[in-house]
XYZ file of C-alpha atoms in Angstrom:
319
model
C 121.144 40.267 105.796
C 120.422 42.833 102.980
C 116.912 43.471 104.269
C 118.539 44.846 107.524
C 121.585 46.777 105.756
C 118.229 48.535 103.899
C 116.357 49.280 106.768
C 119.274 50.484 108.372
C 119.841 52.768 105.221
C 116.276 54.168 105.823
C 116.465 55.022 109.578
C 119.728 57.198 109.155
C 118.525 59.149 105.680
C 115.346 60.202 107.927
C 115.463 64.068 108.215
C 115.383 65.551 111.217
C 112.680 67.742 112.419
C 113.748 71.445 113.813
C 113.281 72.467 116.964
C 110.103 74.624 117.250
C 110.617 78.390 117.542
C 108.697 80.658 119.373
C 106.434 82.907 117.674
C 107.144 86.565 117.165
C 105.986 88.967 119.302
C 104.371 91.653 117.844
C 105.167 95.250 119.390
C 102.808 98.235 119.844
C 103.271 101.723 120.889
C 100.493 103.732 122.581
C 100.594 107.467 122.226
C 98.966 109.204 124.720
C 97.167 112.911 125.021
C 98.050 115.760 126.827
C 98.790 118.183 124.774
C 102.106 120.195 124.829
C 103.728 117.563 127.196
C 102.955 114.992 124.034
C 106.443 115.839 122.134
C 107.702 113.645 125.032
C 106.581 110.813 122.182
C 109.206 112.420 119.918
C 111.995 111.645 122.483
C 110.635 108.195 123.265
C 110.219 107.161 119.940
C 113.992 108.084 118.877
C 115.276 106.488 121.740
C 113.211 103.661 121.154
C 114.531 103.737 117.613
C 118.291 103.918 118.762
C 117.612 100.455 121.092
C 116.715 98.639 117.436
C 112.972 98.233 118.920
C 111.042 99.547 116.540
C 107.168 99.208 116.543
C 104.856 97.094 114.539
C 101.874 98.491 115.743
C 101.151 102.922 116.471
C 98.097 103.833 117.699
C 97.743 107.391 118.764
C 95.116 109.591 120.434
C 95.165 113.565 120.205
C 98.430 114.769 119.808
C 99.714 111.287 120.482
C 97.683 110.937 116.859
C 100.008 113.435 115.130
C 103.465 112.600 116.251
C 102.678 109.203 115.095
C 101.475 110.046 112.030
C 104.216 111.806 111.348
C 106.150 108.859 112.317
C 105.143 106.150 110.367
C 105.170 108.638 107.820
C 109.454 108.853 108.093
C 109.768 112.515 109.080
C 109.765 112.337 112.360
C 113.337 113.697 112.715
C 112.968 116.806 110.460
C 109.283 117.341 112.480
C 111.559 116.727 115.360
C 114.035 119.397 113.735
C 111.286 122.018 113.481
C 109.771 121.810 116.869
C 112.818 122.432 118.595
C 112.919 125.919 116.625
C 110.063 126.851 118.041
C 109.251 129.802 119.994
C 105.993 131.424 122.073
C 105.625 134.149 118.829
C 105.804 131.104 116.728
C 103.269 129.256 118.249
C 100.987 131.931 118.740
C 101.270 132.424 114.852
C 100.239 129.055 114.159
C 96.908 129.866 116.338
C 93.763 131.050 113.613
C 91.467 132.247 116.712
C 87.688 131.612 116.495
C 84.615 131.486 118.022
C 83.233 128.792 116.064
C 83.290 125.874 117.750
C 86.682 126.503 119.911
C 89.628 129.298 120.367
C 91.149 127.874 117.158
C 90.193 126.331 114.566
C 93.339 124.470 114.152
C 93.397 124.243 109.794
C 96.705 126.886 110.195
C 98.657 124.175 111.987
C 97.341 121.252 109.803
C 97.532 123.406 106.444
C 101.410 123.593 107.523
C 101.824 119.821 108.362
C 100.342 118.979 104.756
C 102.545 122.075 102.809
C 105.937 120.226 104.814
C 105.074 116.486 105.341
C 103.858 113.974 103.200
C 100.612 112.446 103.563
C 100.237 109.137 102.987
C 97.507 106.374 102.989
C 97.492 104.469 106.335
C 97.171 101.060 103.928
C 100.607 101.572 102.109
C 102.473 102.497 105.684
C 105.166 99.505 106.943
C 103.896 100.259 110.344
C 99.871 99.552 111.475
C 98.679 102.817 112.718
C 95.366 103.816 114.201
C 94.058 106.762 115.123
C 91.709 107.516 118.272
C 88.981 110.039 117.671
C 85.570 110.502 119.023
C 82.320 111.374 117.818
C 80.754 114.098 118.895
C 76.895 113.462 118.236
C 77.011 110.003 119.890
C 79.852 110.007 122.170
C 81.153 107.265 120.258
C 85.195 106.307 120.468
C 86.119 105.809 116.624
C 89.464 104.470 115.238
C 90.879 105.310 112.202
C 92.980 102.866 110.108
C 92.541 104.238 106.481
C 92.888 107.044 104.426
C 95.529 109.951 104.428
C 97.272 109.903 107.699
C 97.509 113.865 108.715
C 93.468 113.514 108.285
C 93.456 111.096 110.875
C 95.384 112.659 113.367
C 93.268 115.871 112.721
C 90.388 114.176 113.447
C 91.709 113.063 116.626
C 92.977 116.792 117.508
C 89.856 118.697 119.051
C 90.235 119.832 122.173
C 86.837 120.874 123.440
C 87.018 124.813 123.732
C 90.463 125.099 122.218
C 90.535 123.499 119.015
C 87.628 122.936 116.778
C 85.778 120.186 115.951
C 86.652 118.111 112.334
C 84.177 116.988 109.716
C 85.893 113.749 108.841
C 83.545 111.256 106.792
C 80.358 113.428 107.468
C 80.816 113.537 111.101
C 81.874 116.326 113.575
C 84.896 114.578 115.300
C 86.000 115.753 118.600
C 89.521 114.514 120.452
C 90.355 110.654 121.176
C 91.397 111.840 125.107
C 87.924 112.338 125.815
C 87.270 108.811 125.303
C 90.781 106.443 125.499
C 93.402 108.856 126.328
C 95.915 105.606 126.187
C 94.964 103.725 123.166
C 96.503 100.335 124.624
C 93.490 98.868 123.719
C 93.844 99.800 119.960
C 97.627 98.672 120.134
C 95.788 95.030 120.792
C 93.002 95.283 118.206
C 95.809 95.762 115.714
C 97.659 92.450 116.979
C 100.165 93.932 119.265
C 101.272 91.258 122.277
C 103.632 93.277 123.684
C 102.251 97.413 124.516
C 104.571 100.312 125.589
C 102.523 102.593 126.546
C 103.500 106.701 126.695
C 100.899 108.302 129.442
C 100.984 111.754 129.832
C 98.220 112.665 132.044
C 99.209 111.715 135.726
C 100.787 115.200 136.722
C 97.412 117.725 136.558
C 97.795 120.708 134.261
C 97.342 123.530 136.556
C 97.519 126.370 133.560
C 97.342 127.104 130.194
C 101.551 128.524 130.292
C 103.439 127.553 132.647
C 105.577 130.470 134.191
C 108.165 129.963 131.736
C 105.767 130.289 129.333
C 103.746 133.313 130.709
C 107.400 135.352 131.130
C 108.663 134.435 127.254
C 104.796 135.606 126.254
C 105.105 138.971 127.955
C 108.576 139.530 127.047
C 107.318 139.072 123.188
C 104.526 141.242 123.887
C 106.992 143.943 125.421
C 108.721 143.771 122.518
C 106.496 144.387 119.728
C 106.613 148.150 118.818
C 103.892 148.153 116.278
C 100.486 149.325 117.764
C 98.549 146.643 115.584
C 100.834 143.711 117.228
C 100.854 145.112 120.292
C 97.111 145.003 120.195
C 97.156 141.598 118.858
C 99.191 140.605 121.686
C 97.350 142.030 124.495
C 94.701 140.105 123.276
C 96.507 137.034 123.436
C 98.024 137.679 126.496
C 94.489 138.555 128.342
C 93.310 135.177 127.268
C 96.319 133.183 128.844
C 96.295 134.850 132.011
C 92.625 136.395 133.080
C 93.107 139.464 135.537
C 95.620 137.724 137.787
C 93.234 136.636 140.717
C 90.929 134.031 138.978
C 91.851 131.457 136.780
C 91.507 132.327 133.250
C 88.614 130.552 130.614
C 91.874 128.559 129.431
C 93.041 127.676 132.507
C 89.371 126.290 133.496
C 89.952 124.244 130.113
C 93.285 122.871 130.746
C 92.274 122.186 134.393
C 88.864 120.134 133.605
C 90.110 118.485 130.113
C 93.280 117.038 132.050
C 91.527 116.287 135.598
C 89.245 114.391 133.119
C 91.628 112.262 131.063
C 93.768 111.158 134.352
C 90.537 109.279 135.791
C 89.736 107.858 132.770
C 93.367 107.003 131.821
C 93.396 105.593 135.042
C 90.009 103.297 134.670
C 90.663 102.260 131.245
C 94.125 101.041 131.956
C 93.524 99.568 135.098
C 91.244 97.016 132.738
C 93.695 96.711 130.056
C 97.388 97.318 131.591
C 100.041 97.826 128.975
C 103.128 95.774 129.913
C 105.101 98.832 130.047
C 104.041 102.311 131.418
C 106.491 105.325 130.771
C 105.566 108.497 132.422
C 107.635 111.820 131.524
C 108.236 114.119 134.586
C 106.794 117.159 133.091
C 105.654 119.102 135.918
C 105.700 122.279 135.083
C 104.334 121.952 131.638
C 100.906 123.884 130.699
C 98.550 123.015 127.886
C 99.789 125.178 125.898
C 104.006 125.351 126.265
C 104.847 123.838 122.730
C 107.273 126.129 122.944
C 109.295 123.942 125.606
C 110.201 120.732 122.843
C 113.667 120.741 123.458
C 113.146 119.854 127.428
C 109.705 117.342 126.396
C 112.031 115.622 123.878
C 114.738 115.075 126.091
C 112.754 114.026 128.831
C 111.140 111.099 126.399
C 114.670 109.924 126.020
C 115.555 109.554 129.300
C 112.624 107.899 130.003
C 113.324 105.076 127.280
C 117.205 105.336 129.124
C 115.633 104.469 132.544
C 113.177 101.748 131.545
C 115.653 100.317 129.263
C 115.918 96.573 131.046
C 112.255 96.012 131.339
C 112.177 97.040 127.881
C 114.857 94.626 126.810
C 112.773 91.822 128.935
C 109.550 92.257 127.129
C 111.270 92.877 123.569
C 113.402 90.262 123.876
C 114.822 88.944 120.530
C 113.084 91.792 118.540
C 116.105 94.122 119.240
């Protein structure tokens, strides 16, 4: 009788497993090229942000690269801030024309992200962040996950015949659209499960301004009563719009460079679908409208706004 009293002791003292829970799944956000269109990514990363889904994993290619940077940096919304101040005279002031190697050699720009932002190690960021660059002497598509993170988006900024190629580790580096204009495929190297991917390439560039663009342009131009400015932009303005019959040398670039990352955008992701797309509806933006971030950044938002119950299905738990 007190052998059975013990055993019955035993049996209710044994704990009781848990249930098992499902594992975690990482998220990743893929910033795509494209140029001016690409402060969409600011828009679609606050809204993102104001859903509670924020992402484990950034990769970024061209200037997907450097509004992620700036991201997992933490100053996205003062970067945010500044590009909504921004005007065509502005822009054009942050261009240090060459002929070496492209129209610009882009070190203005970059010089201005280091003076304002802080530039951080990729190793001591919360967030995994890789940047998509490629290689100019063999073609190569090369990822960058260490080091200061501005350098790495620079590297990935070098849009053949516009900006100029980066020495980055003792190799010319030209831009990541050239080879994975939609780093989904980086989002998984870095252990993402779940990709939401930002692709900015299916509406053609047609131009290096849009209209909107070309009007504020000559408008500034009007404007300037100094001879040496007005020379200065005359200059500018006969580069952005060629003699009015045939396509300019930048609108041949913005034409080729974006005709080129849409079919590749297309083949790569076809192989390795993200399990969310977003698409801004930027029609009318040129290569070259940076200008225009109030109307990109909105746009990213209401993109996030319209996708928000597939992106409540996939992110399930993680919001």
């Amino acid at each position: 009788m007190k052998k059975s009293s013990e055993k019955k002791s035993a049996e209710v003292a044994a704990p009781v497993p848990p249930p098992p829970t499902a594992p975690r799944e990482v998220i990743g956000l893929a910033l795509g090229s494209g140029s001016a269109r690409g402060w969409a990514h600011i828009g679609v990363i606050q809204e993102l942000e104001a859903m509670g889904v924020r992402p484990e994993v950034v990769a970024g290619t061209s200037i997907g690269a450097l509004v992620g940077a700036v991201y997992v940096s933490g100053q996205l919304a003062e970067f945010a801030d500044w590009v909504r101040k921004l005007n065509v005279r502005d822009v054009v002031g942050l261009m240090d024309f060459t002929l070496s190697g492209g129209v610009m050699k882009g070190e203005k720009l970059f010089g201005y992200f280091n003076d304002h932002h802080p530039n951080p190690d990729i190793e001591t960021l919360s967030q995994r962040f890789v940047s998509v660059a490629t290689e100019m002497r063999s073609g190569r598509e090369i990822w960058i996950d260490h080091g200061p993170v501005l350098s790495a988006a620079r590297a990935s900024c070098a849009l053949p015949g516009v900006i100029s190629p980066v020495m980055y580790e003792e190799r010319w580096m030209l831009d990541g659209g050239l080879v994975n204009p939609v780093p989904v495929s980086a989002c998984r190297a870095l252990g993402a499960d779940v990709v939401i991917a930002v692709n900015l390439n299916t509406q053609l560039v047609g131009a290096h301004l849009s209209n909107a663009g070309r009007e504020e342009a000559e408008r500034e131009a009007h404007d300037r009563s100094e001879t040496p400015e007005r020379s200065f932009w005359s200059r500018v303005m006969a580069r952005f719009q060629g003699d009015g019959q045939h396509p300019s040398f930048f609108d041949v670039i913005a034409a080729s460079v974006n005709i080129m990352q849409d079919r590749i955008t297309r083949s790569r992701m076809a192989g390795d679908p993200p399990e969310i797309t977003l698409i801004p509806h930027l029609e009318d933006f040129a290569l070259m409208d940076f200008h225009r971030a109030n109307e990109a950044i909105e746009e990213g938002r209401r993109l996030v706004q319209r996708h928000e119950a597939e992106i409540r299905a996939w992110t399930r738990g993680r919001t």
